[in-house]
CSV table of C-alpha atoms and ligand atoms in Angstrom, one decimal:
chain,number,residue,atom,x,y,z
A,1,UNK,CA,104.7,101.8,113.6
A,2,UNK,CA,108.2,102.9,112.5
A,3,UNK,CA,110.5,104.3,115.1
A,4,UNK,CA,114.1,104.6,115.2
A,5,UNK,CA,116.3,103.7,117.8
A,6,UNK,CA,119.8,104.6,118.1
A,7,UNK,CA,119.6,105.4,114.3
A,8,UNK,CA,118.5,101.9,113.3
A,9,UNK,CA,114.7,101.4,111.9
A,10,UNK,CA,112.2,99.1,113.4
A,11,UNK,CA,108.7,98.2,113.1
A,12,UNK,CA,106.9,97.3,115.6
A,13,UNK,CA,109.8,95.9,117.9
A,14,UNK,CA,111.4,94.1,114.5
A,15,UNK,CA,115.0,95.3,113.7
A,16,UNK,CA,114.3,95.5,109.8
A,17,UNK,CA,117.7,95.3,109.0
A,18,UNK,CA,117.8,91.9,110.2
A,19,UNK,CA,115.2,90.9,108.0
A,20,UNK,CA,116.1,92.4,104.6
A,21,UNK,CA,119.7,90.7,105.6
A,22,UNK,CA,117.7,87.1,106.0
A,23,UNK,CA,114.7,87.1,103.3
A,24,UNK,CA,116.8,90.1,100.5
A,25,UNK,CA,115.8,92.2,98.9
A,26,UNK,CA,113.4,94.1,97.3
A,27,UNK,CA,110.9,93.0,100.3
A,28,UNK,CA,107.2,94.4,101.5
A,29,UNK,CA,107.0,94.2,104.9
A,30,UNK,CA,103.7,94.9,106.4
A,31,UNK,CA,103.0,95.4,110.5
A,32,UNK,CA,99.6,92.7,111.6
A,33,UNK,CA,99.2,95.6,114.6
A,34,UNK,CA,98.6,98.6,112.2
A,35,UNK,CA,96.1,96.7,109.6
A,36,UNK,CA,94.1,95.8,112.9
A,37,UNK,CA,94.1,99.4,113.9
A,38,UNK,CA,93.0,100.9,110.7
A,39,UNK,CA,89.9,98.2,110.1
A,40,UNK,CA,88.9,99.1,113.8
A,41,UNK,CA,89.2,102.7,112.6
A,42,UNK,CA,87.6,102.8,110.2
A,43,UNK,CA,84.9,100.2,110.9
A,44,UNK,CA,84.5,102.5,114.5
A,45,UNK,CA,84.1,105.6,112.5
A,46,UNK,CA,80.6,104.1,111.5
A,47,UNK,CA,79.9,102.5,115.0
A,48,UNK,CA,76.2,104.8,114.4
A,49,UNK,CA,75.0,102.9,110.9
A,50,UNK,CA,74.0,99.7,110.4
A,51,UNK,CA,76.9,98.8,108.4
A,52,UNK,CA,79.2,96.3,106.5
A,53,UNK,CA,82.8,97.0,105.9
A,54,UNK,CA,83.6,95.2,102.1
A,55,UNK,CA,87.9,95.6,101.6
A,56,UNK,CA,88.6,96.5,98.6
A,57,UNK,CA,90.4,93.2,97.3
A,58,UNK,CA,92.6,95.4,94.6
A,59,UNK,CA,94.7,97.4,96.9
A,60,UNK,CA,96.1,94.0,98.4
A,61,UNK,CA,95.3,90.5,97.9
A,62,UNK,CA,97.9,88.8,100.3
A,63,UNK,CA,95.8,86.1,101.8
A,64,UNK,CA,97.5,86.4,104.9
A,65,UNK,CA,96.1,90.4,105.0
A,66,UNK,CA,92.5,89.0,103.8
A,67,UNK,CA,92.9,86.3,107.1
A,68,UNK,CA,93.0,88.8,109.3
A,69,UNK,CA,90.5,91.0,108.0
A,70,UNK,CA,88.2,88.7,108.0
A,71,UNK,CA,88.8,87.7,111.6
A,72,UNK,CA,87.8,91.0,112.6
A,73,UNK,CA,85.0,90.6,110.8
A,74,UNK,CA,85.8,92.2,107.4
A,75,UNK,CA,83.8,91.5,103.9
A,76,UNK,CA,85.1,92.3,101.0
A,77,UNK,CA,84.6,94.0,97.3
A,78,UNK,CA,86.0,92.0,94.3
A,79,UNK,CA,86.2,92.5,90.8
A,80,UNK,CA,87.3,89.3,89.3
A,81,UNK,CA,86.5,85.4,89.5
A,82,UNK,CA,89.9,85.0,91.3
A,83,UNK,CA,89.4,87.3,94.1
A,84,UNK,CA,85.8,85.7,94.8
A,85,UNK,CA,88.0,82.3,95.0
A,86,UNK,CA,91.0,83.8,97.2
A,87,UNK,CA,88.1,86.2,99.5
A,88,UNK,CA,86.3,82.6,100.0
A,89,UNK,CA,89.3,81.0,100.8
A,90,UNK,CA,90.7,83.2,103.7
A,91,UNK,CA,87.0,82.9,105.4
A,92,UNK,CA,85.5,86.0,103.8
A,93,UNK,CA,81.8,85.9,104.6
A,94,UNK,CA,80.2,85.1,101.3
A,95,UNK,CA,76.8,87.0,102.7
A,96,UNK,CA,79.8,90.5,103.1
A,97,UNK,CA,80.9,90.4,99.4
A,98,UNK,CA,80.2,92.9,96.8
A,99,UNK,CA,81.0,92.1,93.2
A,100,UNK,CA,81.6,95.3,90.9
A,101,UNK,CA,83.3,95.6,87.2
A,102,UNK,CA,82.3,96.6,84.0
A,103,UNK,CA,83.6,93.0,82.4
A,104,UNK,CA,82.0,90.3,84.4
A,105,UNK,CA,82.7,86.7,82.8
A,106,UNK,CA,79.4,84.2,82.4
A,107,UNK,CA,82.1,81.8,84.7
A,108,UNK,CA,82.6,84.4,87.4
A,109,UNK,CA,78.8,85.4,87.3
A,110,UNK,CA,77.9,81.6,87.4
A,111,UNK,CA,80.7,81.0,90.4
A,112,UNK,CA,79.3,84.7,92.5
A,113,UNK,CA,75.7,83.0,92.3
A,114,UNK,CA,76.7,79.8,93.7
A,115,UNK,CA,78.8,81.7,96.4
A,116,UNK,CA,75.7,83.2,97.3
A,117,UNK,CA,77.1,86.5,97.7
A,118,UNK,CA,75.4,89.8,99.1
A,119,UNK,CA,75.3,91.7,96.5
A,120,UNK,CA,76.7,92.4,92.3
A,121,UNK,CA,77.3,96.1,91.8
A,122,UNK,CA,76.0,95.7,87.8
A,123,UNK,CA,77.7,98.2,85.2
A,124,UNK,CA,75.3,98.1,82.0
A,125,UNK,CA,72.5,96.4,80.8
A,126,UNK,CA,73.7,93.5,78.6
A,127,UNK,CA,75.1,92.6,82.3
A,128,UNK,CA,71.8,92.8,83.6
A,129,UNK,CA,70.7,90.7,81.2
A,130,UNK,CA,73.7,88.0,81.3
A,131,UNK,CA,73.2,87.7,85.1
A,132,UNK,CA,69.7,87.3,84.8
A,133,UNK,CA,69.9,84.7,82.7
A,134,UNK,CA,73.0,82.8,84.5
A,135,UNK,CA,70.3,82.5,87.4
A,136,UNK,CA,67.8,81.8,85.8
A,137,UNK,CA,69.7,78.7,84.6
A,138,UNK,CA,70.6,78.0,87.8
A,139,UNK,CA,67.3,78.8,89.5
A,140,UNK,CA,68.6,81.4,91.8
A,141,UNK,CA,67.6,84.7,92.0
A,142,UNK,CA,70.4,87.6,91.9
A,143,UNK,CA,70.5,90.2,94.3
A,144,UNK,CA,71.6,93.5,92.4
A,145,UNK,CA,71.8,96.8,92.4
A,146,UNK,CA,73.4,99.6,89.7
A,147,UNK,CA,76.6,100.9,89.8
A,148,UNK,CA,75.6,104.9,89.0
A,149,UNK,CA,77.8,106.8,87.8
A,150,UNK,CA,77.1,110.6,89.8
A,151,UNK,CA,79.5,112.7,87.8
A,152,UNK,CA,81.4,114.1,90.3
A,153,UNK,CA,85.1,115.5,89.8
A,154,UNK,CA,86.7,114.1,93.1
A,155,UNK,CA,89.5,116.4,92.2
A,156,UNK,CA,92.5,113.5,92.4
A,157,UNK,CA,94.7,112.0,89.8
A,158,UNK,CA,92.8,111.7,86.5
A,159,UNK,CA,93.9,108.0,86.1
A,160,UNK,CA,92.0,107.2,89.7
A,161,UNK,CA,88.9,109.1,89.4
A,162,UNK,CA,86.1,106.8,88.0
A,163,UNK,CA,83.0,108.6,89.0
A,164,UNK,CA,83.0,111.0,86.1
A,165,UNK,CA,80.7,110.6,82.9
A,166,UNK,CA,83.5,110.1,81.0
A,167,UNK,CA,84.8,107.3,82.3
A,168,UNK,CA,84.0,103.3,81.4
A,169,UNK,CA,82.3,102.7,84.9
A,170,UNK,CA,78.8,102.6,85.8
A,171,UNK,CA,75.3,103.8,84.6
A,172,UNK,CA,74.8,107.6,84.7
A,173,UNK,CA,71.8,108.7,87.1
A,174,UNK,CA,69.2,108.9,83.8
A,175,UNK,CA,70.2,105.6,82.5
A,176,UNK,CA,70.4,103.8,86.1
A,177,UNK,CA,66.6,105.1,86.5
A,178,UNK,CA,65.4,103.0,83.5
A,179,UNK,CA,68.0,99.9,84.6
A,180,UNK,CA,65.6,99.8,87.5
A,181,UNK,CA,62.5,99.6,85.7
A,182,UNK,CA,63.5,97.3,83.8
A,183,UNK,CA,65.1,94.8,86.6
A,184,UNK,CA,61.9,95.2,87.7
A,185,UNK,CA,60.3,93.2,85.3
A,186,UNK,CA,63.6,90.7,84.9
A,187,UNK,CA,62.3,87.3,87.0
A,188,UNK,CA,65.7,86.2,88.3
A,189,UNK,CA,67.0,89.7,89.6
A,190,UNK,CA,66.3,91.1,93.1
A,191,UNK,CA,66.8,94.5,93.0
A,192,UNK,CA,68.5,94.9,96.2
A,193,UNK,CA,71.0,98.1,96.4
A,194,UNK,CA,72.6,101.0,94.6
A,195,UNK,CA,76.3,101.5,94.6
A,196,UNK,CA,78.7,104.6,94.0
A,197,UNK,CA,82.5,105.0,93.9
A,198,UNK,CA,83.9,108.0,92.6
A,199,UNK,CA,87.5,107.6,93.3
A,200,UNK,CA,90.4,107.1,95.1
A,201,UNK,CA,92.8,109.1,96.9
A,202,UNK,CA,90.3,111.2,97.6
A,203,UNK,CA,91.2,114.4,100.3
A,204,UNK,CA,88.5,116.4,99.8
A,205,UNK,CA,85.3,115.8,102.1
A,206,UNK,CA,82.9,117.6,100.0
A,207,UNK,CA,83.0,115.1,97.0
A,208,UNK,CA,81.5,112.8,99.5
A,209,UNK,CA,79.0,114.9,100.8
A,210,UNK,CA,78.2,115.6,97.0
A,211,UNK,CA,78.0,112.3,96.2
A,212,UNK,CA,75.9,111.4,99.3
A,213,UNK,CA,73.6,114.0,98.4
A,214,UNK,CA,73.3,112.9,94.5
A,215,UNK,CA,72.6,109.0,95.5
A,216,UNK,CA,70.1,110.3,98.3
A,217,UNK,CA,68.4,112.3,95.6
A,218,UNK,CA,68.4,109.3,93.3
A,219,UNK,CA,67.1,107.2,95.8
A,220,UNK,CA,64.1,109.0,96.3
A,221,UNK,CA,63.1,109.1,92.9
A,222,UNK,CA,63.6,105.0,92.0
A,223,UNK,CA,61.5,104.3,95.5
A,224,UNK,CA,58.4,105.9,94.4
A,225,UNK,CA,58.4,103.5,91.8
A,226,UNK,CA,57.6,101.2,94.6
A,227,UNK,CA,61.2,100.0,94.6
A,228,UNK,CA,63.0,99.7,97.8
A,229,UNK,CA,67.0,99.9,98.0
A,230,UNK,CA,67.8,98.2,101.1
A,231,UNK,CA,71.9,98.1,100.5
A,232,UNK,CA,73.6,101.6,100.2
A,233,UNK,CA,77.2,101.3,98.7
A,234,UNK,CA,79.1,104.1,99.1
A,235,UNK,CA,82.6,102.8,97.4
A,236,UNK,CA,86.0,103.6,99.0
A,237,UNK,CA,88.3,106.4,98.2
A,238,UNK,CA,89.3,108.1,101.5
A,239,UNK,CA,92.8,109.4,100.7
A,240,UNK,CA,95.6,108.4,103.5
A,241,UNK,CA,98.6,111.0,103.9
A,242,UNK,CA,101.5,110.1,101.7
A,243,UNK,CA,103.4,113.7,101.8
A,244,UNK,CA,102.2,115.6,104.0
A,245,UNK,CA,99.0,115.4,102.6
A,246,UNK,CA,95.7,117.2,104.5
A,247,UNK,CA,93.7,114.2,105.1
A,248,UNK,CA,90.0,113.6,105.9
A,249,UNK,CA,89.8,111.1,109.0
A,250,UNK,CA,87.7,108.2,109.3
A,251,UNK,CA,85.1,109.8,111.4
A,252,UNK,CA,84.5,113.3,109.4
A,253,UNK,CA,84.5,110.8,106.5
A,254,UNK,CA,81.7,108.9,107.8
A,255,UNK,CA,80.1,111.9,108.3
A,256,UNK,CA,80.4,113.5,105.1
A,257,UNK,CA,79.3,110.5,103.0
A,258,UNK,CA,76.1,109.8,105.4
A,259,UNK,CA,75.2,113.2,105.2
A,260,UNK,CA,72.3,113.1,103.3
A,261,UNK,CA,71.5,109.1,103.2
A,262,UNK,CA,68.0,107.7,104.5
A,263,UNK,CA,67.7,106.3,107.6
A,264,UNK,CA,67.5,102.3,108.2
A,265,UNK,CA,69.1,101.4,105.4
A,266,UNK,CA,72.5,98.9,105.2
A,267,UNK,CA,75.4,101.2,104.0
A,268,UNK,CA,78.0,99.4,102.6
A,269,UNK,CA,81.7,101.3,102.4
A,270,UNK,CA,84.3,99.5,100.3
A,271,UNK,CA,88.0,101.1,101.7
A,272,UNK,CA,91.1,99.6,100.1
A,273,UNK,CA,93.7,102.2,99.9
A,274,UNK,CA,92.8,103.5,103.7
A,275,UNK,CA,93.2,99.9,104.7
A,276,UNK,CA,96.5,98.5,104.0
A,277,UNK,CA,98.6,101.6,102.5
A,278,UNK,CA,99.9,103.0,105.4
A,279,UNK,CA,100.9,99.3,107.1
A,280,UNK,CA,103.6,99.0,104.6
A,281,UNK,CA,106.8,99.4,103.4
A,282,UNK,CA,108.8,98.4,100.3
A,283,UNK,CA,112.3,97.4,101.6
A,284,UNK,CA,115.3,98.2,98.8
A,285,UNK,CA,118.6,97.7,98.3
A,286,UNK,CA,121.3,100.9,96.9
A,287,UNK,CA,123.0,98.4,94.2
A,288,UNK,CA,125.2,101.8,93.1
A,289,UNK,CA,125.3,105.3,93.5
A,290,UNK,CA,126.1,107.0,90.3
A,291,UNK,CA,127.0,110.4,89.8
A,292,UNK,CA,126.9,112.2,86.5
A,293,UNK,CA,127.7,115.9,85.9
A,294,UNK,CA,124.2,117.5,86.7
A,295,UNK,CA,122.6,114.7,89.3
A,296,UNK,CA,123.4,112.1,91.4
A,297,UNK,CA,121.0,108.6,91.6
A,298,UNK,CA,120.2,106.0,93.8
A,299,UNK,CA,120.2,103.0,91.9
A,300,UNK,CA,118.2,100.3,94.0
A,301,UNK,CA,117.2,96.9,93.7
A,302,UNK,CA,113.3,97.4,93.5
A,303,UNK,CA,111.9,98.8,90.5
A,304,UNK,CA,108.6,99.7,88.7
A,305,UNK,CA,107.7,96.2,88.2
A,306,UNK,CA,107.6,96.0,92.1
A,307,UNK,CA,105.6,99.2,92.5
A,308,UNK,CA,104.4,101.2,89.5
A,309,UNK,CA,102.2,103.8,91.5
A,310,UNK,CA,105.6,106.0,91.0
A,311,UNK,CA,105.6,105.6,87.1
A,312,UNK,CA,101.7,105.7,86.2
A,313,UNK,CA,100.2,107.7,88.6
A,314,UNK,CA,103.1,110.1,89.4
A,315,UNK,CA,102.9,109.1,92.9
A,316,UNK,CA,105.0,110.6,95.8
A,317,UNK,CA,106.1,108.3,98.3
A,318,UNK,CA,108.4,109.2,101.4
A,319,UNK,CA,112.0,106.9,101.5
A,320,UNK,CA,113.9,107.0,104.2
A,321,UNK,CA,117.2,104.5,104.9
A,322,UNK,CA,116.7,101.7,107.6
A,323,UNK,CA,120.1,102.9,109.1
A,324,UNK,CA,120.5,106.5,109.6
A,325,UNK,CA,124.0,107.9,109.0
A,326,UNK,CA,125.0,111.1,110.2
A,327,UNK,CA,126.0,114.0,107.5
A,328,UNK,CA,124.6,116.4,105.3
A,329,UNK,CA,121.6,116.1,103.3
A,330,UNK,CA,121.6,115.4,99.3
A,331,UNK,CA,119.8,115.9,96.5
A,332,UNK,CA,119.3,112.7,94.5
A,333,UNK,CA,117.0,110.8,92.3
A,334,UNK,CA,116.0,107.3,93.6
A,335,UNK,CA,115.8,104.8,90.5
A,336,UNK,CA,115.1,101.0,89.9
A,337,UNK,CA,117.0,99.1,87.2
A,338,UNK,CA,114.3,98.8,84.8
A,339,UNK,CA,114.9,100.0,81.1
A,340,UNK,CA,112.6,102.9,81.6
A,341,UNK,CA,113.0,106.4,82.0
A,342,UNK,CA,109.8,106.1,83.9
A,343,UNK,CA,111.1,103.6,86.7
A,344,UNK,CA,111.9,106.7,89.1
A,345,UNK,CA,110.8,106.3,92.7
A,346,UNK,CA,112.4,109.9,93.8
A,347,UNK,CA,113.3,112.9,91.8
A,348,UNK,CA,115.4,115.8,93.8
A,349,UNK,CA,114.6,113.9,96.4
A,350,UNK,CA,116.9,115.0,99.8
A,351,UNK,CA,118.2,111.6,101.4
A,352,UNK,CA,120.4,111.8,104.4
A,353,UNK,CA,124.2,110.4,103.2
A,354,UNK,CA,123.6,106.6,101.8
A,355,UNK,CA,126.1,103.7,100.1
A,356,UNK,CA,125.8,101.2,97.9
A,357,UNK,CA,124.6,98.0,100.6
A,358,UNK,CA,122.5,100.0,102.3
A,359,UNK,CA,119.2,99.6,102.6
A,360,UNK,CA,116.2,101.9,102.0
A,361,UNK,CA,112.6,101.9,102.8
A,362,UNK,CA,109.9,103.1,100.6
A,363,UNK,CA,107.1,104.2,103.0
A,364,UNK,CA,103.1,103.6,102.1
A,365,UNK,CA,103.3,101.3,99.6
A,366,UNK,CA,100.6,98.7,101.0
A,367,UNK,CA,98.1,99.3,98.5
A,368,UNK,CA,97.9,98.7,94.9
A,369,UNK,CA,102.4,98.2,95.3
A,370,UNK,CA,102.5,94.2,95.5
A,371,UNK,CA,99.1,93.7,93.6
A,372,UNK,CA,100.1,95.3,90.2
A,373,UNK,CA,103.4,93.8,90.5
A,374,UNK,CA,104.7,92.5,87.2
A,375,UNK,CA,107.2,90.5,85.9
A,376,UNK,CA,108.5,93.5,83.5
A,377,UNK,CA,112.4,92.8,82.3
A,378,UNK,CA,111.8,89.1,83.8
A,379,UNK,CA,112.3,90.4,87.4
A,380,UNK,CA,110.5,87.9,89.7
A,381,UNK,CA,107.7,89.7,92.0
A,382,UNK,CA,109.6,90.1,95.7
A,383,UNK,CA,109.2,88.7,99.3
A,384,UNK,CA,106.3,89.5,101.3
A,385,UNK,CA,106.8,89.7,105.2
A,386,UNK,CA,104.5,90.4,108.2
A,387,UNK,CA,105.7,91.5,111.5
A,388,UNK,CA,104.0,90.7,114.5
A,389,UNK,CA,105.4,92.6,117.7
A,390,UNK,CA,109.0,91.2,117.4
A,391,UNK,CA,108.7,88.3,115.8
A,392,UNK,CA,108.0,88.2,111.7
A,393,UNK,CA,107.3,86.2,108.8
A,394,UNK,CA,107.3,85.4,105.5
A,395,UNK,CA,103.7,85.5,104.3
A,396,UNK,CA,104.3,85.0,100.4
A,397,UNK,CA,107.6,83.6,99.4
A,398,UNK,CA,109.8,85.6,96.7
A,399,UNK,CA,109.0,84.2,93.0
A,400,UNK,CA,111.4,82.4,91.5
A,401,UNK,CA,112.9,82.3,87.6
A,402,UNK,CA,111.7,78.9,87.9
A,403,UNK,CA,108.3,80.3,88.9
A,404,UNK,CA,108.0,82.3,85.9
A,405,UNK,CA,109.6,80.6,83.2
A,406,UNK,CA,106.7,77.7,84.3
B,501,LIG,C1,89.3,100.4,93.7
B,501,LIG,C2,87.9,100.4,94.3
B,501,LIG,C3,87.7,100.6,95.6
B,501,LIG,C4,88.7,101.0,96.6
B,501,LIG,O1,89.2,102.3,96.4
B,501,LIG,P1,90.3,102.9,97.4
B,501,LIG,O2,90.5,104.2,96.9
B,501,LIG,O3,91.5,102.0,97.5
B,501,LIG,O4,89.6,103.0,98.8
B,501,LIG,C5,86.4,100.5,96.1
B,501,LIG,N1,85.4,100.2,95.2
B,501,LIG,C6,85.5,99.9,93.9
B,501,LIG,C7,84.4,99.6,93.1
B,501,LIG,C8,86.8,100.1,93.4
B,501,LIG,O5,87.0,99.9,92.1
């Protein structure tokens, strides 16, 4: 999706200079042809299952994003009242939209219910409880399954793996076993599914067959309580390639998490990351280049509050400038403004020769960039732009001081 020509950047057939020079910067841009390509990927990859494709809200909540996904036909897994509201909203599919996290509100329970939505992922018993009795007050019955927790080391950033029994999410297999017993006997829950996400950025196929293998196992133990799981949730996770990274594609990914799953069930795959990463880039601006005696930095106009993956999860990302001068290489540390020392985008990074005005494109940054955006140092959150072939638009408008001091 990004080609240069003559030296100058484009994406798709958009000259992105021209647009960082109209809508400023710092600026996500996003290309509608790659998103389509990667759902039809993806969604391909499991042409062979009975399946429903659920977008992980999280990685990107630009409605614009969640319009088109669900034009192809996209549903969608949430974790919060709001993105229920927004996935609604953009013509999600209330019957493709799982609802997981470990802190459901009664409100957001009460508002899934009315949705009528396929399925909620439940995290611990009081839950269990609580959504039981929210449908029970509204005479519904709540299709549910148990989020278990399969203890698995997905080998991948410690801050991103979740499927680990130390970590806040899920029943672990043992306690999940009894959760189903007792939903059993709870009169407003229809035990529906079981769900699994071990976590993300995840390169590695055999965690996947693992985990297929442990949720198979479990499955065969809860049905001969005569219990039948008709929704199989396998979570996301697939990793995408941010440096060079050995990847697992789509296809060998379907493989490996199937591996071991019963037939003629519904599996249910929840990819954010693998979605929207790699149809992105955050668009800078060098405000100065500073020397000192043992480095030299990139000071640009984007910072940690515009994309944090950098600072928290130690996160490489490739930069490369939208107009290519011709020179020798550098060594040089790409940082935002912020008053951190954290707020680094680039350390000993080599950049091609770059001056202040130019501009600079921080490559993958789709997912989880413009959705934990912050306000940190009052900065307002930045443009977001999709491209379309050659033409482009702005699909949410910068914030404003105004905006913030409201
Ligand atoms: C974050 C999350 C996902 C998406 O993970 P990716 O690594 O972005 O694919 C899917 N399911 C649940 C429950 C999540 O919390």
């Amino acid at each position: 999706m990004l080609t240069y020509k003559k030296n100058i950047l484009y994406m798709d057939n958009s000259l992105l200079n021209d647009i960082a020079d109209k809508i400023s910067t710092p600026a996500y841009i996003y290309s509608r042809k790659k998103l389509i390509e990667n759902f039809r990927k993806f969604n391909g990859a499991f042409s062979k299952h009975n399946r429903i494709i659920c977008y992980a809200v999280k990685a990107n909540a630009n409605p614009e994003i969640l319009k088109i996904l669900a034009k192809e036909g996209c549903g969608c897994d949430i974790v919060s009242g709001g993105e229920l509201k927004l996935a609604l909203k953009c013509g999600i599919n209330p019957k493709k939209i799982v609802f997981a996290g470990v802190g459901k509100k009664d409100e957001e329970i009460r508002a899934a219910l009315k949705a009528g939505i396929l399925l909620f992922n439940v995290e611990s018993i009081p839950e269990l409880y609580k959504i039981n009795e929210i449908a029970m007050a509204l005479g519904k019955k709540a299709p549910t399954g148990f989020r278990v927790n399969p203890d698995i080391d997905a080998k991948t950033h410690p801050h991103i793996t979740t499927g680990m029994s130390h970590n806040k999410f899920g029943l672990s297999l043992n306690e999940a076993e009894d959760g189903y017993l007792l939903a059993k006997t709870l009169k407003n829950i229809e035990i529906s599914g079981v769900h699994c996400h071990i976590g993300s950025q995840i390169t590695d196929p055999v965690s996947f067959e693992i985990a297929s293998k442990k949720i198979s196992a479990f499955i065969n133990k809860i049905e001969k309580n005569s219990l039948k799981l008709k929704y199989i949730d396998m979570g996301g996770g697939l990793g995408i390639n941010y440096n060079n990274d050995k990847i697992i594609k789509p296809k060998d990914y379907a493989a490996a998490i199937t591996k071991y799953l019963p037939k003629n069930r519904v599996i249910i795959l929840e990819p954010g990351r693998f979605m929207v990463a790699e149809t992105c880039i955050l668009v800078t601006k060098i405000i100065f280049v500073k020397k000192t005696a043992k480095k030299k930095f990139i000071v640009v106009d984007a910072g940690m509050n515009d994309l944090v993956r950098p600072a928290i999860y130690d996160a490489f990302h490739k930069i490369i400038p939208l107009l290519k001068r011709q020179g020798e290489q550098h060594n040089c540390d790409v940082v935002g403004p912020i008053c951190e020392s954290s707020d680094v985008f680039a350390k000993d990074r080599k950049l091609p020769p770059v001056t202040s005005g130019d501009y600079l494109a921080i490559l993958c940054a789709g997912a989880y960039g413009y959705s934990m955006s912050s306000n940190y140092n009052m900065r307002p959150r930045p443009a977001e732009i999709l491209v379309e072939g050659k033409n482009w638009k702005v699909i949410r408008k910068r914030e404003t001081l105004e905006d913030i001091l409201k």
